[in-house]
Amino acid sequence: LKLGFALRKEVFVKEQNVPLEIEIDEKEIVTFCVPLYGFETYRKFVFLYQKEFGEHFIWMQSVEKSSLCFILANPQMILKNYTPELTDEERALLGNDEYLYWLMTSLREPFENSTVNVKSPIVVNPKRHLAAQLILENDFPIRYPLFGKEEERC
């Protein structure tokens, strides 16, 4: 999995429930050219990861509002044949480069009931530091089991 050279920063958590201050370089910030649904006023984020979670999960932290953070999952871990198709308009918006795809997670109780949104992935152009949450024309569900369906798991 390639995250992009400057699109991730490792974080270390010493104690739970203790705010963590992280120094972020301007070059690590990704700007959403199309805002996140429901969070239209926040467009600047940084991608963070923790070694203990592996690179299949990352944090997408707002640099404009410290309490706004999302957990993203690598779609290749959940669906072996996840190949979103972007429209020409979406490609023009993000730049015609290689893209990284991440899925928004929704954690539930019990944890096994957690889901990901495979219909509206976070699409990142690491070369240009641009991103967008796009609604794909493909026939993907909004809520898909985080741990995948048995026959579709990697």
PDB file of C-alpha atoms in Angstrom:
ATOM      1  CA  LEU A   1       0.000   0.000   0.000  1.00  0.00           C
ATOM      2  CA  LYS A   2       1.353   3.403  -0.969  1.00  0.00           C
ATOM      3  CA  LEU A   3       0.196   6.259   1.206  1.00  0.00           C
ATOM      4  CA  GLY A   4       2.226   8.958  -0.505  1.00  0.00           C
ATOM      5  CA  PHE A   5       5.510  10.328   0.759  1.00  0.00           C
ATOM      6  CA  ALA A   6       4.124  13.371   2.538  1.00  0.00           C
ATOM      7  CA  LEU A   7       0.545  12.321   3.121  1.00  0.00           C
ATOM      8  CA  ARG A   8       1.067  10.514   6.346  1.00  0.00           C
ATOM      9  CA  LYS A   9       2.657  11.229   9.642  1.00  0.00           C
ATOM     10  CA  GLU A  10       3.145   8.658  12.352  1.00  0.00           C
ATOM     11  CA  VAL A  11       1.642   9.494  15.726  1.00  0.00           C
ATOM     12  CA  PHE A  12       2.330   7.942  19.064  1.00  0.00           C
ATOM     13  CA  VAL A  13      -0.354   7.847  21.727  1.00  0.00           C
ATOM     14  CA  LYS A  14       1.011   7.627  25.250  1.00  0.00           C
ATOM     15  CA  GLU A  15      -2.229   7.791  27.212  1.00  0.00           C
ATOM     16  CA  GLN A  16      -5.845   7.421  26.174  1.00  0.00           C
ATOM     17  CA  ASN A  17      -8.121  10.447  26.357  1.00  0.00           C
ATOM     18  CA  VAL A  18      -5.191  12.855  26.435  1.00  0.00           C
ATOM     19  CA  PRO A  19      -5.122  15.433  23.625  1.00  0.00           C
ATOM     20  CA  LEU A  20      -2.127  14.960  21.384  1.00  0.00           C
ATOM     21  CA  GLU A  21      -0.318  17.896  19.843  1.00  0.00           C
ATOM     22  CA  ILE A  22       1.356  17.164  16.536  1.00  0.00           C
ATOM     23  CA  GLU A  23       3.566  19.434  14.517  1.00  0.00           C
ATOM     24  CA  ILE A  24       2.389  19.416  10.908  1.00  0.00           C
ATOM     25  CA  ASP A  25       4.337  20.724   7.947  1.00  0.00           C
ATOM     26  CA  GLU A  26       2.275  22.703   5.399  1.00  0.00           C
ATOM     27  CA  LYS A  27       3.344  20.153   2.766  1.00  0.00           C
ATOM     28  CA  GLU A  28       1.485  17.399   4.653  1.00  0.00           C
ATOM     29  CA  ILE A  29      -1.904  19.130   4.388  1.00  0.00           C
ATOM     30  CA  VAL A  30      -4.409  17.831   1.863  1.00  0.00           C
ATOM     31  CA  THR A  31      -7.081  20.230   0.620  1.00  0.00           C
ATOM     32  CA  PHE A  32     -10.531  18.957  -0.297  1.00  0.00           C
ATOM     33  CA  CYS A  33     -11.572  20.543  -3.594  1.00  0.00           C
ATOM     34  CA  VAL A  34     -15.025  19.091  -2.980  1.00  0.00           C
ATOM     35  CA  PRO A  35     -15.973  19.230   0.715  1.00  0.00           C
ATOM     36  CA  LEU A  36     -16.930  16.266   2.861  1.00  0.00           C
ATOM     37  CA  TYR A  37     -20.667  15.716   3.044  1.00  0.00           C
ATOM     38  CA  GLY A  38     -21.981  17.245   6.242  1.00  0.00           C
ATOM     39  CA  PHE A  39     -18.697  19.042   6.946  1.00  0.00           C
ATOM     40  CA  GLU A  40     -18.653  21.601   4.133  1.00  0.00           C
ATOM     41  CA  THR A  41     -16.764  24.306   6.068  1.00  0.00           C
ATOM     42  CA  TYR A  42     -13.692  22.122   6.689  1.00  0.00           C
ATOM     43  CA  ARG A  43     -11.394  21.514   3.752  1.00  0.00           C
ATOM     44  CA  LYS A  44      -7.887  21.034   5.133  1.00  0.00           C
ATOM     45  CA  PHE A  45      -6.865  17.664   6.580  1.00  0.00           C
ATOM     46  CA  VAL A  46      -3.782  15.644   7.339  1.00  0.00           C
ATOM     47  CA  PHE A  47      -3.486  11.865   7.248  1.00  0.00           C
ATOM     48  CA  LEU A  48      -2.013  10.233  10.348  1.00  0.00           C
ATOM     49  CA  TYR A  49      -1.304   6.643  11.202  1.00  0.00           C
ATOM     50  CA  GLN A  50      -0.342   4.584  14.214  1.00  0.00           C
ATOM     51  CA  LYS A  51       1.978   1.623  13.819  1.00  0.00           C
ATOM     52  CA  GLU A  52      -0.102  -0.531  16.144  1.00  0.00           C
ATOM     53  CA  PHE A  53      -3.110  -0.238  13.763  1.00  0.00           C
ATOM     54  CA  GLY A  54      -1.054  -0.958  10.638  1.00  0.00           C
ATOM     55  CA  GLU A  55      -1.343   0.903   7.376  1.00  0.00           C
ATOM     56  CA  HIS A  56      -4.826  -0.395   6.584  1.00  0.00           C
ATOM     57  CA  PHE A  57      -6.349   2.235   8.879  1.00  0.00           C
ATOM     58  CA  ILE A  58      -5.466   5.911   9.077  1.00  0.00           C
ATOM     59  CA  TRP A  59      -6.796   8.983  10.835  1.00  0.00           C
ATOM     60  CA  MET A  60      -7.969  11.904   8.719  1.00  0.00           C
ATOM     61  CA  GLN A  61      -7.548  14.870  11.047  1.00  0.00           C
ATOM     62  CA  SER A  62      -8.886  18.348  10.326  1.00  0.00           C
ATOM     63  CA  VAL A  63      -6.274  21.073  10.737  1.00  0.00           C
ATOM     64  CA  GLU A  64      -9.077  23.635  11.045  1.00  0.00           C
ATOM     65  CA  LYS A  65     -10.968  21.969  13.915  1.00  0.00           C
ATOM     66  CA  SER A  66      -9.034  19.711  16.274  1.00  0.00           C
ATOM     67  CA  SER A  67     -12.120  17.755  17.385  1.00  0.00           C
ATOM     68  CA  LEU A  68     -12.923  16.715  13.796  1.00  0.00           C
ATOM     69  CA  CYS A  69     -11.248  13.432  12.931  1.00  0.00           C
ATOM     70  CA  PHE A  70     -12.276  10.409  10.866  1.00  0.00           C
ATOM     71  CA  ILE A  71     -11.035   6.836  10.741  1.00  0.00           C
ATOM     72  CA  LEU A  72     -10.406   5.662   7.189  1.00  0.00           C
ATOM     73  CA  ALA A  73      -9.936   2.109   5.961  1.00  0.00           C
ATOM     74  CA  ASN A  74      -8.022   0.779   2.983  1.00  0.00           C
ATOM     75  CA  PRO A  75     -10.647  -0.649   0.585  1.00  0.00           C
ATOM     76  CA  GLN A  76      -8.274  -3.368  -0.645  1.00  0.00           C
ATOM     77  CA  MET A  77      -8.417  -4.890   2.838  1.00  0.00           C
ATOM     78  CA  ILE A  78     -12.212  -5.196   2.630  1.00  0.00           C
ATOM     79  CA  LEU A  79     -13.075  -5.806  -1.033  1.00  0.00           C
ATOM     80  CA  LYS A  80     -10.586  -7.564  -3.268  1.00  0.00           C
ATOM     81  CA  ASN A  81     -12.099  -6.169  -6.485  1.00  0.00           C
ATOM     82  CA  TYR A  82     -12.792  -2.574  -5.446  1.00  0.00           C
ATOM     83  CA  THR A  83     -12.029  -0.532  -8.555  1.00  0.00           C
ATOM     84  CA  PRO A  84     -13.869   2.792  -8.505  1.00  0.00           C
ATOM     85  CA  GLU A  85     -14.275   4.545 -11.827  1.00  0.00           C
ATOM     86  CA  LEU A  86     -14.024   8.327 -11.832  1.00  0.00           C
ATOM     87  CA  THR A  87     -15.759  10.498 -14.378  1.00  0.00           C
ATOM     88  CA  ASP A  88     -13.777  12.810 -16.664  1.00  0.00           C
ATOM     89  CA  GLU A  89     -15.080  15.740 -14.610  1.00  0.00           C
ATOM     90  CA  GLU A  90     -13.823  14.195 -11.348  1.00  0.00           C
ATOM     91  CA  ARG A  91     -10.422  13.478 -12.913  1.00  0.00           C
ATOM     92  CA  ALA A  92     -10.185  17.085 -14.106  1.00  0.00           C
ATOM     93  CA  LEU A  93     -11.035  18.283 -10.606  1.00  0.00           C
ATOM     94  CA  LEU A  94      -8.402  16.164  -8.837  1.00  0.00           C
ATOM     95  CA  GLY A  95      -5.789  16.127 -11.591  1.00  0.00           C
ATOM     96  CA  ASN A  96      -5.088  13.209 -13.864  1.00  0.00           C
ATOM     97  CA  ASP A  97      -2.541  11.388 -11.695  1.00  0.00           C
ATOM     98  CA  GLU A  98      -2.548   8.234  -9.588  1.00  0.00           C
ATOM     99  CA  TYR A  99      -5.131   8.180  -6.811  1.00  0.00           C
ATOM    100  CA  LEU A 100      -5.355   6.693  -3.360  1.00  0.00           C
ATOM    101  CA  TYR A 101      -8.745   5.490  -2.162  1.00  0.00           C
ATOM    102  CA  TRP A 102      -9.891   5.410   1.457  1.00  0.00           C
ATOM    103  CA  LEU A 103     -13.245   4.497   2.979  1.00  0.00           C
ATOM    104  CA  MET A 104     -14.993   6.358   5.786  1.00  0.00           C
ATOM    105  CA  THR A 105     -15.719   4.048   8.705  1.00  0.00           C
ATOM    106  CA  SER A 106     -18.663   4.009  11.046  1.00  0.00           C
ATOM    107  CA  LEU A 107     -17.769   2.236  14.274  1.00  0.00           C
ATOM    108  CA  ARG A 108     -20.645   0.450  16.000  1.00  0.00           C
ATOM    109  CA  GLU A 109     -21.399  -1.600  19.076  1.00  0.00           C
ATOM    110  CA  PRO A 110     -20.580  -4.412  18.940  1.00  0.00           C
ATOM    111  CA  PHE A 111     -17.444  -3.652  16.923  1.00  0.00           C
ATOM    112  CA  GLU A 112     -18.184  -6.501  14.482  1.00  0.00           C
ATOM    113  CA  ASN A 113     -21.171  -4.449  13.224  1.00  0.00           C
ATOM    114  CA  SER A 114     -18.941  -1.569  12.072  1.00  0.00           C
ATOM    115  CA  THR A 115     -19.302  -0.492   8.445  1.00  0.00           C
ATOM    116  CA  VAL A 116     -17.518   1.421   5.688  1.00  0.00           C
ATOM    117  CA  ASN A 117     -18.948   3.605   2.938  1.00  0.00           C
ATOM    118  CA  VAL A 118     -17.855   2.062  -0.375  1.00  0.00           C
ATOM    119  CA  LYS A 119     -20.222   4.263  -2.411  1.00  0.00           C
ATOM    120  CA  SER A 120     -18.502   7.558  -1.464  1.00  0.00           C
ATOM    121  CA  PRO A 121     -14.758   7.027  -1.005  1.00  0.00           C
ATOM    122  CA  ILE A 122     -12.198   9.638  -0.120  1.00  0.00           C
ATOM    123  CA  VAL A 123     -10.133   9.999  -3.297  1.00  0.00           C
ATOM    124  CA  VAL A 124      -6.684  11.521  -2.844  1.00  0.00           C
ATOM    125  CA  ASN A 125      -4.233  12.805  -5.411  1.00  0.00           C
ATOM    126  CA  PRO A 126      -0.992  12.634  -3.358  1.00  0.00           C
ATOM    127  CA  LYS A 127       1.035  14.442  -6.009  1.00  0.00           C
ATOM    128  CA  ARG A 128      -1.173  17.550  -5.870  1.00  0.00           C
ATOM    129  CA  HIS A 129      -2.309  17.202  -2.241  1.00  0.00           C
ATOM    130  CA  LEU A 130      -5.943  17.343  -3.335  1.00  0.00           C
ATOM    131  CA  ALA A 131      -8.838  15.182  -2.220  1.00  0.00           C
ATOM    132  CA  ALA A 132     -12.580  14.812  -2.607  1.00  0.00           C
ATOM    133  CA  GLN A 133     -15.322  12.617  -1.276  1.00  0.00           C
ATOM    134  CA  LEU A 134     -17.027  11.416  -4.429  1.00  0.00           C
ATOM    135  CA  ILE A 135     -20.313   9.608  -4.966  1.00  0.00           C
ATOM    136  CA  LEU A 136     -19.455   6.857  -7.408  1.00  0.00           C
ATOM    137  CA  GLU A 137     -21.734   5.876 -10.248  1.00  0.00           C
ATOM    138  CA  ASN A 138     -20.766   2.234  -9.611  1.00  0.00           C
ATOM    139  CA  ASP A 139     -23.340   0.104  -7.814  1.00  0.00           C
ATOM    140  CA  PHE A 140     -21.661   0.123  -4.382  1.00  0.00           C
ATOM    141  CA  PRO A 141     -23.461   0.227  -1.014  1.00  0.00           C
ATOM    142  CA  ILE A 142     -23.177   3.096   1.453  1.00  0.00           C
ATOM    143  CA  ARG A 143     -22.939   0.660   4.394  1.00  0.00           C
ATOM    144  CA  TYR A 144     -20.732  -2.367   3.893  1.00  0.00           C
ATOM    145  CA  PRO A 145     -19.366  -4.573   6.705  1.00  0.00           C
ATOM    146  CA  LEU A 146     -15.932  -3.345   7.812  1.00  0.00           C
ATOM    147  CA  PHE A 147     -14.761  -6.920   7.921  1.00  0.00           C
ATOM    148  CA  GLY A 148     -16.262  -7.653   4.503  1.00  0.00           C
ATOM    149  CA  LYS A 149     -18.470 -10.505   3.425  1.00  0.00           C
ATOM    150  CA  GLU A 150     -16.781 -13.866   3.711  1.00  0.00           C
ATOM    151  CA  GLU A 151     -16.710 -14.545  -0.045  1.00  0.00           C
ATOM    152  CA  GLU A 152     -15.344 -11.073  -0.920  1.00  0.00           C
ATOM    153  CA  ARG A 153     -12.582 -10.724   1.694  1.00  0.00           C
ATOM    154  CA  CYS A 154      -8.975 -10.500   0.720  1.00  0.00           C
TER     155      CYS A 154
END
